[in-house]
PDB file of C-alpha atoms in Angstrom:
ATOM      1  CA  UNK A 234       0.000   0.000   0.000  1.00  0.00           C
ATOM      2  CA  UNK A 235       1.322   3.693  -1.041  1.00  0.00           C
ATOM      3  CA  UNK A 236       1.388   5.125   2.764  1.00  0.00           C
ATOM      4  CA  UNK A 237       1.341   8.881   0.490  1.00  0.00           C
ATOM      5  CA  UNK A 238      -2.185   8.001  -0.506  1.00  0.00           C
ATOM      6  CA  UNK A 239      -3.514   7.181   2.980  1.00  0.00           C
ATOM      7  CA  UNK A 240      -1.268  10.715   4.181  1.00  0.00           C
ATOM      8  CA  UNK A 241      -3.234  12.255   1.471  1.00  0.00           C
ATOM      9  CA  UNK A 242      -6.579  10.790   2.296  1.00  0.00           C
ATOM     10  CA  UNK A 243      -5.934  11.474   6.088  1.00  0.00           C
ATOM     11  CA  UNK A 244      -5.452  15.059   5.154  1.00  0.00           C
ATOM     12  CA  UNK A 245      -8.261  15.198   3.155  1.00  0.00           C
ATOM     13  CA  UNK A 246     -10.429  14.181   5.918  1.00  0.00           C
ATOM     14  CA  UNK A 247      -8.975  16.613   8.440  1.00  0.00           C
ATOM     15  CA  UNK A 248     -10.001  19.603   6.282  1.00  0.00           C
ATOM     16  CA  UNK A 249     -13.529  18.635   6.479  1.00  0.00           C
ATOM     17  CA  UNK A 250     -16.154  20.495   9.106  1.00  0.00           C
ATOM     18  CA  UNK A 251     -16.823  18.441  12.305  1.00  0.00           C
ATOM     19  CA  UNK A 252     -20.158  17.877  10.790  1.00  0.00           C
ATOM     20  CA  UNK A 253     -18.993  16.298   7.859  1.00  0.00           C
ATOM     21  CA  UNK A 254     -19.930  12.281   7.775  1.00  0.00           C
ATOM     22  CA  UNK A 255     -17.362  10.480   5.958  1.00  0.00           C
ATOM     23  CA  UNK A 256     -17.067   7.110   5.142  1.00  0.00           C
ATOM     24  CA  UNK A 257     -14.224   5.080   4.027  1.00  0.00           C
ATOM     25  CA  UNK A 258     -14.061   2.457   1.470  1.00  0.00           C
ATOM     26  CA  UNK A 259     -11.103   0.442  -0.178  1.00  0.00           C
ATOM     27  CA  UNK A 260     -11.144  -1.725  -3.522  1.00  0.00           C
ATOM     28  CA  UNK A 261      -8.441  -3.645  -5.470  1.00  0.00           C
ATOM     29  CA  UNK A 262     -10.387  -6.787  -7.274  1.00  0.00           C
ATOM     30  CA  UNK A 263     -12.534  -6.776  -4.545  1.00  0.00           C
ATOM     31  CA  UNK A 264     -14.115  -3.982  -2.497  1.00  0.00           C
ATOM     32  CA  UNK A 265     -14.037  -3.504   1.713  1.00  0.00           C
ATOM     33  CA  UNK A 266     -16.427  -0.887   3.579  1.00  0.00           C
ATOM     34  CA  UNK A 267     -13.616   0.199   6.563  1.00  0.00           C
ATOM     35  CA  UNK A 268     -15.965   2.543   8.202  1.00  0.00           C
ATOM     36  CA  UNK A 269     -19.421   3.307   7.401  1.00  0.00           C
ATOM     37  CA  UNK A 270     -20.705   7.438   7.663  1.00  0.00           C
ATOM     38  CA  UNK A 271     -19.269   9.150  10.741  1.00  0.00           C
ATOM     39  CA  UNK A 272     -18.284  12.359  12.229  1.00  0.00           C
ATOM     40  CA  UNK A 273     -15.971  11.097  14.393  1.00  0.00           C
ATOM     41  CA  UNK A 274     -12.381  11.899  12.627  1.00  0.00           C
ATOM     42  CA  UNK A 275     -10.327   9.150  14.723  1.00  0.00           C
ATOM     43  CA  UNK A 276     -12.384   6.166  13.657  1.00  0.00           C
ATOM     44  CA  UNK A 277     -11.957   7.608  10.583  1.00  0.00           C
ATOM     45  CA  UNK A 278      -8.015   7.868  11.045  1.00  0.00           C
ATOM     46  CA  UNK A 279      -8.067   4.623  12.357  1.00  0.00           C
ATOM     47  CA  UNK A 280      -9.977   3.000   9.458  1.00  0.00           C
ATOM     48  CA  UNK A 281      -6.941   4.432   7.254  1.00  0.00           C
ATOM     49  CA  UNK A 282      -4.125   3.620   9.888  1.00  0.00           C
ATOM     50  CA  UNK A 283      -5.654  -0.542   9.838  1.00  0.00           C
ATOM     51  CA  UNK A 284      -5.121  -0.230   5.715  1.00  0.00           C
ATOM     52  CA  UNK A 285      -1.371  -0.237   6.881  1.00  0.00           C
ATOM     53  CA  UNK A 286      -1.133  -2.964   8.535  1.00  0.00           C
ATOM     54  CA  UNK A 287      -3.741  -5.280   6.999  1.00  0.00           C
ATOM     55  CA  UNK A 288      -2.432  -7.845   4.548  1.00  0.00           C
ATOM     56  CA  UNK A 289      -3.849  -6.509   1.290  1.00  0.00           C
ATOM     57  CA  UNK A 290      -4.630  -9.202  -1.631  1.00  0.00           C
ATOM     58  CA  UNK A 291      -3.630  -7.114  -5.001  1.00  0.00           C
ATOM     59  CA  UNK A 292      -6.033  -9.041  -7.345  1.00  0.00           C
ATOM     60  CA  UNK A 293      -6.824  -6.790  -9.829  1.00  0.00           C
ATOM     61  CA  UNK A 294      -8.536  -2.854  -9.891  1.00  0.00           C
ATOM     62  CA  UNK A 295     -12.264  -2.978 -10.091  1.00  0.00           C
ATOM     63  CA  UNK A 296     -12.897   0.350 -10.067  1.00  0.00           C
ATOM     64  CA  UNK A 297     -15.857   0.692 -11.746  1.00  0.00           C
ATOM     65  CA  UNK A 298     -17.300  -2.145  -9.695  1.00  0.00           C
ATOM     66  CA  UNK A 299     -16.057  -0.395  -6.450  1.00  0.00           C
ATOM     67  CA  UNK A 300     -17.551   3.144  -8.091  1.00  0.00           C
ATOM     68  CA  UNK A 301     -20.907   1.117  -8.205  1.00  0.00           C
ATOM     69  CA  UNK A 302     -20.819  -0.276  -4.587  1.00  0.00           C
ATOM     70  CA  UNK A 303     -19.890   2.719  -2.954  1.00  0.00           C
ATOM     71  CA  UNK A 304     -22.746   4.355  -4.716  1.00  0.00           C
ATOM     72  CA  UNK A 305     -24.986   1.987  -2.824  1.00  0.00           C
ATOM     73  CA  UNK A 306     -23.490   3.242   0.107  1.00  0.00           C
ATOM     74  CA  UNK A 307     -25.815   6.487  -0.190  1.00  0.00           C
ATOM     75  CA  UNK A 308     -29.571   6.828   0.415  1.00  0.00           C
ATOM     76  CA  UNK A 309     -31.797   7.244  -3.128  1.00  0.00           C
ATOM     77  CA  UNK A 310     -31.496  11.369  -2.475  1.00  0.00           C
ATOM     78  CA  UNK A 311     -30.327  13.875  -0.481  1.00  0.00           C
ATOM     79  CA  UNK A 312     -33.163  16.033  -1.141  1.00  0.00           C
ATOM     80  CA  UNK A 313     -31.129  18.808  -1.266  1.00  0.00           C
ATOM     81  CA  UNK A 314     -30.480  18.782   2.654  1.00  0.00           C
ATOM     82  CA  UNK A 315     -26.472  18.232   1.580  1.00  0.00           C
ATOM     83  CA  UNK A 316     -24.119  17.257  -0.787  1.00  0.00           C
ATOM     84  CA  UNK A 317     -23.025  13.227  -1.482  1.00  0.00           C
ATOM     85  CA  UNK A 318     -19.778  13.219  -2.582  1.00  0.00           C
ATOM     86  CA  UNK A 319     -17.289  10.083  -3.333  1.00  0.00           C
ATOM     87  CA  UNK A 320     -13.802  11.125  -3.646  1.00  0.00           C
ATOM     88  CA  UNK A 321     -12.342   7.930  -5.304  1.00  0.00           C
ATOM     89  CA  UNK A 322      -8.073   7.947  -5.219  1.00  0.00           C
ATOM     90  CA  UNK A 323      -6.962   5.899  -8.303  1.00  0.00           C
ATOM     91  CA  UNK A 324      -4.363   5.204 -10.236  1.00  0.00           C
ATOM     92  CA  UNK A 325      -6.854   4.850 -13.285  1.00  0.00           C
ATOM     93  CA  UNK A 326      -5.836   1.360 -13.739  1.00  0.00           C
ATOM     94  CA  UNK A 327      -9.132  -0.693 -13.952  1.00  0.00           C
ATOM     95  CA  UNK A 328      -8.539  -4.086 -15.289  1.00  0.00           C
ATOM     96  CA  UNK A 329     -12.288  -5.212 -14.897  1.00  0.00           C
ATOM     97  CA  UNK A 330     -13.259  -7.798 -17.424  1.00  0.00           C
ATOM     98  CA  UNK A 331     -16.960  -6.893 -18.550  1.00  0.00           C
ATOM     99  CA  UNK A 332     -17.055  -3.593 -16.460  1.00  0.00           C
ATOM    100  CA  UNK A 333     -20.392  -1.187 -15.598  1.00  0.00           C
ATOM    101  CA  UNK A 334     -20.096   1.756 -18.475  1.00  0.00           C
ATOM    102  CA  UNK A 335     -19.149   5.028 -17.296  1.00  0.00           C
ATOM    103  CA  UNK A 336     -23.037   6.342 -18.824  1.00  0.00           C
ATOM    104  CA  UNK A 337     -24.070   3.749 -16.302  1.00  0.00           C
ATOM    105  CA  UNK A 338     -22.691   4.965 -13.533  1.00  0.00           C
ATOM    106  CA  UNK A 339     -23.122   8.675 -14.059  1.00  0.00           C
ATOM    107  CA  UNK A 340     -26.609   7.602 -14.293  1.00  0.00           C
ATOM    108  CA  UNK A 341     -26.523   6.063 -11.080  1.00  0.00           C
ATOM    109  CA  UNK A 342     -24.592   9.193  -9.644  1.00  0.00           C
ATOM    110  CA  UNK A 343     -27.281  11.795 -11.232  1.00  0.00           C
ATOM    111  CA  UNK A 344     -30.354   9.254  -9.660  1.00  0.00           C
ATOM    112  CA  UNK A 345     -29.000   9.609  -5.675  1.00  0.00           C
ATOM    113  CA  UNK A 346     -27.389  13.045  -5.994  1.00  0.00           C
ATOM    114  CA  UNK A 347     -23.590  12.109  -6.278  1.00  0.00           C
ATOM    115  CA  UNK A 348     -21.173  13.829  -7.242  1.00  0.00           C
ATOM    116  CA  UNK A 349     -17.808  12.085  -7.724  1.00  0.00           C
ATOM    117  CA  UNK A 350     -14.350  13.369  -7.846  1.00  0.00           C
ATOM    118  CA  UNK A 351     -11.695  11.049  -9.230  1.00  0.00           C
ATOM    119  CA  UNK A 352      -7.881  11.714  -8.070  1.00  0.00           C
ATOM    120  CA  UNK A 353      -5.331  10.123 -10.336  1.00  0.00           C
ATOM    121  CA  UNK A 354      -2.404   9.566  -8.163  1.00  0.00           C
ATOM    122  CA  UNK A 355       0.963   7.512  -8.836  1.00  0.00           C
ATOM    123  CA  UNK A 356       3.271   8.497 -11.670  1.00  0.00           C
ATOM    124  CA  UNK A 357       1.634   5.706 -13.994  1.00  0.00           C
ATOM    125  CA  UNK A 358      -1.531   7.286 -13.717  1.00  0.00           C
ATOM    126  CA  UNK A 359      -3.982   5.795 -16.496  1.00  0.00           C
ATOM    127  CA  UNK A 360      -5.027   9.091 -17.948  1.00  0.00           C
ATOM    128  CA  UNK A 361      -7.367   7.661 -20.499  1.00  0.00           C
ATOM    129  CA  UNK A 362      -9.552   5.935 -18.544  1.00  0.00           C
ATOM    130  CA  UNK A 363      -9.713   8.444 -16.181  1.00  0.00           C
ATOM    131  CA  UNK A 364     -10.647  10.649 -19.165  1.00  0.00           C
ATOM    132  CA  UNK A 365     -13.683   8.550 -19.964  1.00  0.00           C
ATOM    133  CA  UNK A 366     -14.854   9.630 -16.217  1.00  0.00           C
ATOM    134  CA  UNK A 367     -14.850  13.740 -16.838  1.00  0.00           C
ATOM    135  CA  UNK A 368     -17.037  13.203 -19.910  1.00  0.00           C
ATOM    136  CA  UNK A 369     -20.140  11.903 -17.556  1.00  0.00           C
ATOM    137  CA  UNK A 370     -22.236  14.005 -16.038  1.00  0.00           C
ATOM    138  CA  UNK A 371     -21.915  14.830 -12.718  1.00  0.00           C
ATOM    139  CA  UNK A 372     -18.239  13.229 -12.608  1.00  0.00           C
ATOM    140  CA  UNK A 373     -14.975  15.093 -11.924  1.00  0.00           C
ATOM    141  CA  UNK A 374     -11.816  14.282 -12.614  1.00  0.00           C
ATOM    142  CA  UNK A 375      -8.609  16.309  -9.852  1.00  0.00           C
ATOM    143  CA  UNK A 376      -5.310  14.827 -11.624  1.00  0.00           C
ATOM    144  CA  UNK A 377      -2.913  14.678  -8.877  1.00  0.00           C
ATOM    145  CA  UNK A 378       0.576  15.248  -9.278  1.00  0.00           C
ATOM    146  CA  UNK A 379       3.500  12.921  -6.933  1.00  0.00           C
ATOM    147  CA  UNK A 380       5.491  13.724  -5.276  1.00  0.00           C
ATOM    148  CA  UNK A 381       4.530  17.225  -3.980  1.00  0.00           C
ATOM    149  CA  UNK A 382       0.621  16.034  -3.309  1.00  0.00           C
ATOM    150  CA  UNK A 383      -0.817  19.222  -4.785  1.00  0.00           C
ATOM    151  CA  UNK A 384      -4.089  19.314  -6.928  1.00  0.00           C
ATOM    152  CA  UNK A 385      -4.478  20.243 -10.249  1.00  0.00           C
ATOM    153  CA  UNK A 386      -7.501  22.026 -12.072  1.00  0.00           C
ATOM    154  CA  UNK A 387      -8.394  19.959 -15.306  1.00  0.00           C
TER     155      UNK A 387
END
């Protein structure tokens, strides 16, 4: 596991309002709820810190499978009364055989109120599929540059 992208994540979370809920999710071939919606920042932490030191099984990158599931984490709508948001960290690298289209999900993102931000990060980012990802409605793409961390506006 790239300890950066957990640094980066941790940061991520600690910029949030108290009132945030967060929830943290992980995904190689196969996809793990850590921690489901909370306030609380050091379950959240601690959800990242237990990525460390778990064995992980690198069998593939599902993303658009994980995409899909973490989707399901969220109620049908918001109703307006706040914002879902999935900030997915990938290297862009989906090796899904038979994968969910990216007009599929965007559809699914549009139906419950999502809005998802992808952040390539790695220096083999796969910039073409994360490409395919801008062009859906409702779907963001941050490219993220390594070392330094620092975003980048498409």
């Amino acid at each position: 596991v790239d300890f950066k992208r957990l640094e980066f994540a941790k940061n991520l979370i600690d910029k949030f309002e108290s009132h945030y809920q967060v929830g943290i999710c992980k995904f190689t071939g196969s996809y793990k709820k850590m921690v489901d919606f909370t306030d609380d920042k050091t379950k959240l932490t601690e959800a990242l810190d237990k990525i460390k030191s778990e064995e992980e099984i690198f069998n593939g990158t599902h993303s658009q499978t994980a995409l899909k599931k973490c989707m399901g984490e969220f109620k049908a709508t918001s109703g307006g009364k706040y914002r879902n948001i999935i900030v997915m960290l990938t290297d862009g690298e989906s090796d899904e055989f038979n994968p969910a289209s990216v007009s599929s999900l965007a559809n699914t993102a549009k139906d419950k109120d999502i809005i998802v931000l992808t952040v390539g990060l790695g220096r083999d980012v796969d910039r073409d599929w994360l490409q395919l990802i801008p062009q859906a409605e409702n779907i963001t793409r941050l490219p993220m540059q390594t070392p330094s961390m620092t975003f980048t506006s498409r």
